[in-house]
Amino acid sequence: MSQSPMLPRDKIIPWYFVMFFAFIALVDGVMVTLALRTHTGTVTDHPYEKGLAYNAVVEAAEAQQVLGWSSTITYHAEQLHFTLHDKTGKMLTPTQATARLSRPTQAGMDFEVPLKNGLAAVKFPLSGQWDVRVDATANGQHYQQTQRLVIP
């Protein structure tokens, strides 16, 4: 049997395998670095306590549904508007209302404002998505509503 002579270009074929795995290791290193720098790992604060209180949350949601109330949350001209209606459509005036504003894409930006007559002057520190959760009390009943707003 005769062997064909090895050409110079054939000598670098094993290096293609080395370069392939080096490239994969480089990409994995970049992905791990980005993951560690951008995600804090915290999904919710005090998850155990929230889990224990879950039945109370379900009962409150069912009680709110029985009321048949509806609400709207809007933001225009740096004013947050909250309106609350009973099941017949009559406007209700909350005796107490608070809006909790949180940024779902970034931790540490949450704040809350009291709503007076359903209005609050709000200047968002950043544009983008914000979750607004309004907790209100009217006619001795608790009501909450959450809505996502996109702030320009």
mmCIF file of C-alpha atoms in Angstrom:
data_model
loop_
_atom_site.group_PDB
_atom_site.id
_atom_site.type_symbol
_atom_site.label_atom_id
_atom_site.label_comp_id
_atom_site.label_asym_id
_atom_site.label_seq_id
_atom_site.Cartn_x
_atom_site.Cartn_y
_atom_site.Cartn_z
ATOM 1 C CA MET A 1 0.000 0.000 0.000
ATOM 2 C CA SER A 2 1.148 3.423 -0.760
ATOM 3 C CA GLN A 3 0.399 6.412 1.376
ATOM 4 C CA SER A 4 -0.192 9.748 -0.184
ATOM 5 C CA PRO A 5 2.079 12.452 1.088
ATOM 6 C CA MET A 6 0.565 14.879 3.663
ATOM 7 C CA LEU A 7 0.042 18.289 2.150
ATOM 8 C CA PRO A 8 0.900 21.430 4.159
ATOM 9 C CA ARG A 9 -2.762 22.452 4.337
ATOM 10 C CA ASP A 10 -3.649 19.065 5.850
ATOM 11 C CA LYS A 11 -1.391 19.758 8.817
ATOM 12 C CA ILE A 12 -3.712 22.519 10.123
ATOM 13 C CA ILE A 13 -6.888 20.397 10.139
ATOM 14 C CA PRO A 14 -6.459 19.427 13.835
ATOM 15 C CA TRP A 15 -6.210 23.132 14.668
ATOM 16 C CA TYR A 16 -9.701 23.661 13.258
ATOM 17 C CA PHE A 17 -11.041 21.480 16.075
ATOM 18 C CA VAL A 18 -9.027 23.437 18.657
ATOM 19 C CA MET A 19 -10.262 26.764 17.242
ATOM 20 C CA PHE A 20 -13.880 25.521 17.255
ATOM 21 C CA PHE A 21 -13.800 24.599 20.936
ATOM 22 C CA ALA A 22 -11.904 27.798 21.813
ATOM 23 C CA PHE A 23 -14.644 29.795 20.062
ATOM 24 C CA ILE A 24 -17.372 27.916 21.989
ATOM 25 C CA ALA A 25 -15.526 28.571 25.274
ATOM 26 C CA LEU A 26 -15.226 32.279 24.403
ATOM 27 C CA VAL A 27 -18.954 32.606 23.613
ATOM 28 C CA ASP A 28 -19.890 30.727 26.799
ATOM 29 C CA GLY A 29 -17.618 33.021 28.815
ATOM 30 C CA VAL A 30 -19.311 36.114 27.363
ATOM 31 C CA MET A 31 -22.784 34.701 28.094
ATOM 32 C CA VAL A 32 -21.907 33.774 31.687
ATOM 33 C CA THR A 33 -20.417 37.232 32.282
ATOM 34 C CA LEU A 34 -23.526 38.966 30.913
ATOM 35 C CA ALA A 35 -25.820 36.750 32.979
ATOM 36 C CA LEU A 36 -23.962 37.424 36.208
ATOM 37 C CA ARG A 37 -23.786 41.183 35.655
ATOM 38 C CA THR A 38 -27.414 41.770 34.641
ATOM 39 C CA HIS A 39 -29.555 39.524 36.863
ATOM 40 C CA THR A 40 -29.598 39.906 40.616
ATOM 41 C CA GLY A 41 -31.176 36.496 41.134
ATOM 42 C CA THR A 42 -33.957 37.916 43.322
ATOM 43 C CA VAL A 43 -37.371 37.273 41.844
ATOM 44 C CA THR A 44 -39.367 38.420 44.858
ATOM 45 C CA ASP A 45 -38.529 39.608 48.337
ATOM 46 C CA HIS A 46 -39.593 37.311 51.199
ATOM 47 C CA PRO A 47 -40.940 34.467 49.034
ATOM 48 C CA TYR A 48 -41.597 32.125 51.968
ATOM 49 C CA GLU A 49 -43.793 34.631 53.808
ATOM 50 C CA LYS A 50 -45.683 35.452 50.608
ATOM 51 C CA GLY A 51 -46.280 31.771 50.018
ATOM 52 C CA LEU A 52 -47.741 31.344 53.493
ATOM 53 C CA ALA A 53 -50.114 34.284 52.927
ATOM 54 C CA TYR A 54 -51.297 32.995 49.529
ATOM 55 C CA ASN A 55 -54.694 31.778 50.796
ATOM 56 C CA ALA A 56 -55.432 35.239 52.186
ATOM 57 C CA VAL A 57 -54.604 36.730 48.784
ATOM 58 C CA VAL A 58 -56.964 34.324 47.034
ATOM 59 C CA GLU A 59 -59.777 35.112 49.499
ATOM 60 C CA ALA A 60 -59.270 38.861 49.008
ATOM 61 C CA ALA A 61 -59.391 38.450 45.217
ATOM 62 C CA GLU A 62 -62.632 36.470 45.460
ATOM 63 C CA ALA A 63 -64.177 39.111 47.764
ATOM 64 C CA GLN A 64 -63.186 41.836 45.313
ATOM 65 C CA GLN A 65 -64.721 39.941 42.408
ATOM 66 C CA VAL A 66 -68.021 39.606 44.311
ATOM 67 C CA LEU A 67 -68.141 43.404 44.698
ATOM 68 C CA GLY A 68 -68.195 43.814 40.911
ATOM 69 C CA TRP A 69 -66.252 47.057 41.040
ATOM 70 C CA SER A 70 -64.186 48.277 38.105
ATOM 71 C CA SER A 71 -61.454 50.856 37.789
ATOM 72 C CA THR A 72 -59.232 52.629 35.315
ATOM 73 C CA ILE A 73 -55.659 53.802 35.716
ATOM 74 C CA THR A 74 -54.272 56.310 33.220
ATOM 75 C CA TYR A 75 -51.271 58.603 33.005
ATOM 76 C CA HIS A 76 -51.315 61.870 31.101
ATOM 77 C CA ALA A 77 -49.341 65.112 31.431
ATOM 78 C CA GLU A 78 -47.451 63.891 34.522
ATOM 79 C CA GLN A 79 -50.735 63.106 36.293
ATOM 80 C CA LEU A 80 -51.782 59.633 37.407
ATOM 81 C CA HIS A 81 -55.571 59.224 37.263
ATOM 82 C CA PHE A 82 -57.528 56.542 39.106
ATOM 83 C CA THR A 83 -61.294 56.146 38.863
ATOM 84 C CA LEU A 84 -63.397 53.557 40.670
ATOM 85 C CA HIS A 85 -66.950 52.482 39.797
ATOM 86 C CA ASP A 86 -69.353 50.096 41.487
ATOM 87 C CA LYS A 87 -71.150 47.361 39.570
ATOM 88 C CA THR A 88 -73.954 49.756 38.536
ATOM 89 C CA GLY A 89 -71.430 52.199 37.039
ATOM 90 C CA LYS A 90 -71.734 54.787 39.824
ATOM 91 C CA MET A 91 -68.434 56.506 40.599
ATOM 92 C CA LEU A 92 -67.023 55.739 44.039
ATOM 93 C CA THR A 93 -64.789 58.095 45.994
ATOM 94 C CA PRO A 94 -62.089 56.185 47.891
ATOM 95 C CA THR A 95 -61.424 57.319 51.451
ATOM 96 C CA GLN A 96 -57.825 56.179 51.047
ATOM 97 C CA ALA A 97 -55.827 55.311 47.922
ATOM 98 C CA THR A 98 -52.139 54.695 47.295
ATOM 99 C CA ALA A 99 -50.341 53.952 44.043
ATOM 100 C CA ARG A 100 -47.234 51.771 44.130
ATOM 101 C CA LEU A 101 -45.126 52.216 41.020
ATOM 102 C CA SER A 102 -42.506 49.642 40.139
ATOM 103 C CA ARG A 103 -40.269 49.073 37.168
ATOM 104 C CA PRO A 104 -40.491 45.406 36.110
ATOM 105 C CA THR A 105 -37.201 45.539 34.228
ATOM 106 C CA GLN A 106 -35.023 47.166 36.887
ATOM 107 C CA ALA A 107 -34.785 46.748 40.640
ATOM 108 C CA GLY A 108 -34.477 49.673 43.022
ATOM 109 C CA MET A 109 -36.733 52.084 41.135
ATOM 110 C CA ASP A 110 -39.964 51.439 43.079
ATOM 111 C CA PHE A 111 -41.820 54.254 44.806
ATOM 112 C CA GLU A 112 -45.326 55.046 45.975
ATOM 113 C CA VAL A 113 -47.555 58.099 45.934
ATOM 114 C CA PRO A 114 -50.822 58.875 47.711
ATOM 115 C CA LEU A 115 -53.823 59.526 45.478
ATOM 116 C CA LYS A 116 -55.997 62.454 46.465
ATOM 117 C CA ASN A 117 -59.385 62.451 44.728
ATOM 118 C CA GLY A 118 -57.976 59.857 42.349
ATOM 119 C CA LEU A 119 -55.090 62.079 41.202
ATOM 120 C CA ALA A 120 -51.383 62.251 41.883
ATOM 121 C CA ALA A 121 -48.607 64.248 40.272
ATOM 122 C CA VAL A 122 -45.993 61.701 39.209
ATOM 123 C CA LYS A 123 -42.648 62.287 37.522
ATOM 124 C CA PHE A 124 -41.215 58.938 36.453
ATOM 125 C CA PRO A 125 -37.408 58.817 36.712
ATOM 126 C CA LEU A 126 -37.111 56.747 33.502
ATOM 127 C CA SER A 127 -39.281 56.129 30.486
ATOM 128 C CA GLY A 128 -40.429 52.638 29.574
ATOM 129 C CA GLN A 129 -42.609 50.031 31.271
ATOM 130 C CA TRP A 130 -43.955 50.636 34.776
ATOM 131 C CA ASP A 131 -46.390 48.578 36.830
ATOM 132 C CA VAL A 132 -48.918 50.642 38.773
ATOM 133 C CA ARG A 133 -50.732 48.974 41.663
ATOM 134 C CA VAL A 134 -53.465 50.998 43.314
ATOM 135 C CA ASP A 135 -54.755 49.987 46.740
ATOM 136 C CA ALA A 136 -57.938 51.813 47.663
ATOM 137 C CA THR A 137 -60.600 51.689 50.342
ATOM 138 C CA ALA A 138 -64.153 52.787 49.568
ATOM 139 C CA ASN A 139 -67.366 52.110 51.497
ATOM 140 C CA GLY A 140 -65.320 50.123 54.004
ATOM 141 C CA GLN A 141 -64.175 47.675 51.299
ATOM 142 C CA HIS A 142 -60.628 47.149 50.076
ATOM 143 C CA TYR A 143 -59.949 47.245 46.336
ATOM 144 C CA GLN A 144 -56.764 46.807 44.343
ATOM 145 C CA GLN A 145 -55.940 47.066 40.674
ATOM 146 C CA THR A 146 -52.683 46.576 38.804
ATOM 147 C CA GLN A 147 -51.926 47.894 35.356
ATOM 148 C CA ARG A 148 -48.803 48.164 33.226
ATOM 149 C CA LEU A 149 -48.133 51.560 31.698
ATOM 150 C CA VAL A 150 -45.623 52.522 29.045
ATOM 151 C CA ILE A 151 -44.186 55.938 29.838
ATOM 152 C CA PRO A 152 -42.733 57.873 26.868
#
